[in-house]
Amino acid sequence: MTLVEFPAIAFAAAACWAAGSLLQIPARNSKAAGSFSWLFMLSGTLVLVWFLTSFWIALERPPLRTLGETRLWYATLIPVVGFLVEYRYRIGWLKYYCMGLATVFLGINYLHPDVFEKALMPALQSPWFVPHVVVYLVGYVLLAASAVSGWHNVMLDFRGKRSAKGEAMSHYLALLGFVLLTFGLIFGALWAKEAWGHYWTWDPKETWAFISWLAYLGYLHLVALKTDPRKLQWYLGLSFFVLLVCWFGVNYLPSAQNSVHTYSG
Amino acid sequence: MSGSKNSVKTGAAPAGFMEAALFTLVAILAGFGMELLSSGGGIDLPVWPFNLIVLILFGALILAVGLMFRERPLVAWLGGIPLGLSLIIGLALLSLIGGVLPQDKLPPDSPVAMLRLNGMFSSWSFALVTLLFLFNLGLSLVWKSVPFKVANLQFMLFHGGFWIALSCGLLGATQLERLVVPLYEGKASDVAYHRESEKAIHLPFSIYLKDFHIEQYAPKFALYDPANDRLVEPKSKLVPEIGKGVKVEWTNIGSVTVLDYLPSALPGANGVPVAVDGKKGVAFARVRIDENGKVSERWISSGGPQLKPLFVPMGSYFIVMADGAPKAFRSEVMLTGPGGEKRMETLEVNKPVDMQGWKLYQAGYDESAGRWSTLSLVEAVRDPWLPAVYVGFFMIMAGNVLFFWKGVKKMEAA
């Protein structure tokens, strides 16, 4: 499976998510419609899992090198967070945001298709490659989910329908995301030591990884200070923009010209 | 994370977040003031053994203040969350400047250089905020560690690990040595250079480069559009790697099929490439070009030090061949220690080798010569404080696992 098939795959995934979401309306009264709804929504993600697996085989390397490839993982994993939250906490609305966000990422990849190549530069041929990127990606996915749920909570509050359960969920998603971000940061440092000789060089990408980490460290200390959770929803919603700069915005900053971490795509 | 219910009783903090934010701002401005006075000279951290002495004294000060004056309101404030949070924001803002502005050398009289915004991470502002942050972090750590409670283990591991990694990483930086050792095939050398000062230093061992070898991915071919100075994307969106039988199509332009591929060849007497062994040859491929029905067969080549590349036209475009990206590059070296002991090693990216307290890394080669390079650049790194920083890292990770566990437990209870 290659990028030639990507538009069809992206369309199939988005169509499955859309059909599953629409079927949630009759699902309120019909158990059968509910089952079909979940079948469609999970199929959307399974289509992407299948594509990622075949793409990995075709590339003969993990598809984790370019930004386009990481967006693909993002689109695959973020609806899973939505589904798990509904399964565990009976909070249904998050999955729609997650599927929406995943569709946006698929759309970006559709509009800017990358040419794919198998080459993997020697520095990336490391046992740390997969753990570092995957831990970071799952962390980003959880923090994205916490950001959208933060925005949702802000809107609920505006409408006078504040949800303590929703606020608790965005907090725990952020907490788990922070844990993974920390692992990602340290795995990256250990890898850099093996590849480049030093674990930290204040390269622009490293600096932004540190800033994003500090943003969430600040969040946890605000929680410890018993800050009004309504204000924290704003904080979580806005912190994600810092993470986006770290993910790909850093490539467009003046400091990026000397970075060893500017990945194309 | 700091607000666990197991906190030890401390004095009432006299001030809140506003005072803490103001205090942080003053520290940042004082740092900028120091930079202006020293024309952006930055901070010189103490060198060995003073870095260790400073660390021990600083640690002892935190311990003494934390244990003896823990109920004083000012001390409670100095080790409290509001100040910690303000300093985290201060560090984030200073890092933001360092993460946006290029951290390069600038004319010394430019305002950016005068404030050392182009060398943020060795500036007085950054150092002052970090010092205060370490003090705040250290105090909270002392309060959570004495008396010891298992319930505070996650806090101790995470915060203690961060304190160790940050303080040892910063103070150990003065002893970090990163040198470049240029090696030529068939020659031995013990001379290394500082990247910036270009000062030569003799290593306590010598390195003999027996062989430098580059493994490459298969060469690629591409369709070049000279009118727009760009490469035309193939129908398959795949970067075409050359191999016998490979066929690539470009929409409305035509297709190219590789009939024959010689990874290492030289032109024979009649101009037709003949396969040769080793590094002497260059890659050649015989291709069939189909310009919508108009078929021809030609040789293309990536060229090399002695031979020009061969590219052929297809309509208003050119079929060009480029060497594949390096897959691996490695140096076969013989290391000779001060006592004459010898050791054969292979240096490769991501696989450093230890020698006499130094770590040797395969760093680079003469990129203009590509796979014909006879120069290998090796980096020699010595960082005596690394074990301490790693202890910090592993403590953070252990704290992280507990944090994850606690988070999941709380979520399940929610």
Short mmCIF file of N, CA, C and O in Angstrom, two decimals, chain A residues 28-77:
data_model
loop_
_atom_site.label_atom_id
_atom_site.label_comp_id
_atom_site.label_asym_id
_atom_site.label_seq_id
_atom_site.Cartn_x
_atom_site.Cartn_y
_atom_site.Cartn_z
N ARG A 28 -30.08 6.14 19.59
CA ARG A 28 -30.68 6.46 20.90
C ARG A 28 -31.88 5.57 21.20
O ARG A 28 -32.20 5.29 22.34
N ASN A 29 -32.55 5.16 20.11
CA ASN A 29 -33.76 4.33 20.31
C ASN A 29 -33.58 2.90 19.83
O ASN A 29 -34.43 2.06 20.09
N SER A 30 -32.50 2.66 19.09
CA SER A 30 -32.36 1.31 18.53
C SER A 30 -30.99 0.74 18.85
O SER A 30 -29.96 1.35 18.53
N LYS A 31 -30.99 -0.45 19.44
CA LYS A 31 -29.74 -1.10 19.81
C LYS A 31 -28.96 -1.51 18.56
O LYS A 31 -27.74 -1.41 18.50
N ALA A 32 -29.72 -1.95 17.53
CA ALA A 32 -29.09 -2.42 16.29
C ALA A 32 -28.36 -1.25 15.62
O ALA A 32 -27.21 -1.39 15.18
N ALA A 33 -29.01 -0.09 15.59
CA ALA A 33 -28.37 1.10 14.98
C ALA A 33 -27.12 1.46 15.76
O ALA A 33 -26.10 1.87 15.18
N GLY A 34 -27.17 1.29 17.09
CA GLY A 34 -26.01 1.57 17.94
C GLY A 34 -24.84 0.68 17.58
O GLY A 34 -23.70 1.14 17.45
N SER A 35 -25.13 -0.60 17.37
CA SER A 35 -24.06 -1.54 17.01
C SER A 35 -23.45 -1.17 15.67
O SER A 35 -22.23 -1.18 15.50
N PHE A 36 -24.34 -0.85 14.70
CA PHE A 36 -23.83 -0.47 13.37
C PHE A 36 -23.00 0.81 13.44
O PHE A 36 -21.99 0.95 12.77
N SER A 37 -23.46 1.73 14.29
CA SER A 37 -22.74 3.00 14.45
C SER A 37 -21.29 2.73 14.89
O SER A 37 -20.34 3.24 14.31
N TRP A 38 -21.16 1.88 15.92
CA TRP A 38 -19.80 1.58 16.44
C TRP A 38 -18.98 0.81 15.42
O TRP A 38 -17.78 1.03 15.29
N LEU A 39 -19.69 -0.07 14.68
CA LEU A 39 -18.99 -0.85 13.65
C LEU A 39 -18.38 0.10 12.62
O LEU A 39 -17.22 -0.03 12.23
N PHE A 40 -19.13 1.10 12.21
CA PHE A 40 -18.65 2.06 11.22
C PHE A 40 -17.49 2.90 11.79
O PHE A 40 -16.46 3.07 11.15
N MET A 41 -17.70 3.41 13.01
CA MET A 41 -16.67 4.30 13.58
C MET A 41 -15.35 3.55 13.78
O MET A 41 -14.28 4.06 13.46
N LEU A 42 -15.45 2.32 14.30
CA LEU A 42 -14.22 1.54 14.51
C LEU A 42 -13.60 1.17 13.16
O LEU A 42 -12.37 1.15 13.03
N SER A 43 -14.47 0.90 12.15
CA SER A 43 -13.94 0.54 10.84
C SER A 43 -13.10 1.68 10.27
O SER A 43 -12.08 1.45 9.62
N GLY A 44 -13.55 2.92 10.49
CA GLY A 44 -12.80 4.08 10.00
C GLY A 44 -11.36 4.03 10.50
O GLY A 44 -10.42 4.25 9.74
N THR A 45 -11.21 3.71 11.77
CA THR A 45 -9.87 3.64 12.36
C THR A 45 -9.13 2.40 11.87
O THR A 45 -7.93 2.46 11.57
N LEU A 46 -9.86 1.28 11.76
CA LEU A 46 -9.21 0.05 11.31
C LEU A 46 -8.67 0.18 9.88
O LEU A 46 -7.62 -0.37 9.55
N VAL A 47 -9.40 0.92 9.05
CA VAL A 47 -8.92 1.16 7.68
C VAL A 47 -7.56 1.84 7.73
O VAL A 47 -6.62 1.48 6.99
N LEU A 48 -7.43 2.81 8.64
CA LEU A 48 -6.15 3.53 8.75
C LEU A 48 -5.06 2.64 9.35
O LEU A 48 -3.90 2.72 8.94
N VAL A 49 -5.43 1.78 10.31
CA VAL A 49 -4.45 0.85 10.89
C VAL A 49 -3.93 -0.06 9.78
O VAL A 49 -2.71 -0.30 9.67
N TRP A 50 -4.84 -0.54 8.96
CA TRP A 50 -4.48 -1.43 7.85
C TRP A 50 -3.54 -0.68 6.88
O TRP A 50 -2.51 -1.21 6.46
N PHE A 51 -3.90 0.57 6.57
CA PHE A 51 -3.06 1.35 5.66
C PHE A 51 -1.67 1.56 6.25
O PHE A 51 -0.65 1.38 5.57
N LEU A 52 -1.63 1.93 7.54
CA LEU A 52 -0.33 2.18 8.18
C LEU A 52 0.55 0.94 8.17
O LEU A 52 1.75 1.02 7.89
N THR A 53 -0.08 -0.21 8.44
CA THR A 53 0.68 -1.47 8.45
C THR A 53 1.24 -1.76 7.06
O THR A 53 2.43 -2.06 6.90
N SER A 54 0.38 -1.65 6.05
CA SER A 54 0.85 -1.96 4.69
C SER A 54 1.88 -0.93 4.22
O SER A 54 2.82 -1.26 3.50
N PHE A 55 1.69 0.31 4.64
CA PHE A 55 2.61 1.38 4.24
C PHE A 55 3.99 1.11 4.87
O PHE A 55 5.03 1.28 4.24
N TRP A 56 3.98 0.68 6.13
CA TRP A 56 5.20 0.33 6.87
C TRP A 56 5.95 -0.77 6.10
O TRP A 56 7.16 -0.70 5.87
N ILE A 57 5.19 -1.80 5.66
CA ILE A 57 5.80 -2.92 4.92
C ILE A 57 6.37 -2.42 3.60
O ILE A 57 7.50 -2.73 3.22
N ALA A 58 5.58 -1.57 2.89
CA ALA A 58 6.03 -1.07 1.57
C ALA A 58 7.28 -0.18 1.71
O ALA A 58 8.17 -0.21 0.87
N LEU A 59 7.32 0.59 2.78
CA LEU A 59 8.45 1.50 2.97
C LEU A 59 9.70 0.78 3.49
O LEU A 59 10.81 1.30 3.39
N GLU A 60 9.49 -0.39 4.09
CA GLU A 60 10.58 -1.15 4.72
C GLU A 60 11.22 -0.37 5.87
O GLU A 60 12.39 -0.53 6.18
N ARG A 61 10.48 0.55 6.44
CA ARG A 61 10.93 1.31 7.62
C ARG A 61 9.66 1.85 8.30
O ARG A 61 8.61 1.95 7.66
N PRO A 62 9.75 2.19 9.61
CA PRO A 62 8.54 2.72 10.25
C PRO A 62 8.12 4.04 9.62
O PRO A 62 8.97 4.91 9.40
N PRO A 63 6.84 4.19 9.29
CA PRO A 63 6.41 5.47 8.69
C PRO A 63 6.28 6.56 9.77
O PRO A 63 5.19 6.98 10.12
N LEU A 64 7.41 6.96 10.30
CA LEU A 64 7.42 7.94 11.40
C LEU A 64 8.42 9.04 11.13
O LEU A 64 8.85 9.72 12.04
N ARG A 65 8.85 9.20 9.87
CA ARG A 65 9.94 10.12 9.62
C ARG A 65 9.49 11.53 9.26
O ARG A 65 10.01 12.50 9.78
N THR A 66 8.51 11.63 8.38
CA THR A 66 8.12 12.97 7.93
C THR A 66 6.91 13.45 8.74
O THR A 66 6.23 12.66 9.39
N LEU A 67 6.63 14.76 8.64
CA LEU A 67 5.47 15.29 9.36
C LEU A 67 4.18 14.68 8.83
O LEU A 67 3.26 14.40 9.58
N GLY A 68 4.14 14.43 7.50
CA GLY A 68 2.96 13.80 6.90
C GLY A 68 2.73 12.43 7.51
O GLY A 68 1.59 12.05 7.80
N GLU A 69 3.81 11.70 7.73
CA GLU A 69 3.68 10.36 8.32
C GLU A 69 3.19 10.44 9.77
O GLU A 69 2.39 9.62 10.21
N THR A 70 3.67 11.45 10.52
CA THR A 70 3.21 11.56 11.91
C THR A 70 1.73 11.99 11.94
O THR A 70 0.99 11.57 12.81
N ARG A 71 1.32 12.80 10.95
CA ARG A 71 -0.10 13.19 10.89
C ARG A 71 -0.99 11.96 10.68
O ARG A 71 -2.10 11.87 11.19
N LEU A 72 -0.46 11.02 9.92
CA LEU A 72 -1.19 9.78 9.65
C LEU A 72 -1.42 9.00 10.95
O LEU A 72 -2.51 8.49 11.21
N TRP A 73 -0.40 8.92 11.77
CA TRP A 73 -0.51 8.24 13.06
C TRP A 73 -1.51 8.97 13.96
O TRP A 73 -2.31 8.37 14.66
N TYR A 74 -1.40 10.27 13.91
CA TYR A 74 -2.28 11.12 14.71
C TYR A 74 -3.74 10.84 14.37
O TYR A 74 -4.57 10.64 15.24
N ALA A 75 -4.00 10.83 13.03
CA ALA A 75 -5.38 10.61 12.56
C ALA A 75 -5.86 9.22 12.96
O ALA A 75 -7.04 9.01 13.19
N THR A 76 -4.93 8.28 13.07
CA THR A 76 -5.32 6.92 13.44
C THR A 76 -5.61 6.82 14.94
O THR A 76 -6.56 6.17 15.36
N LEU A 77 -4.76 7.48 15.74
CA LEU A 77 -4.83 7.27 17.19
C LEU A 77 -5.85 8.16 17.90
O LEU A 77 -6.42 7.75 18.91
#
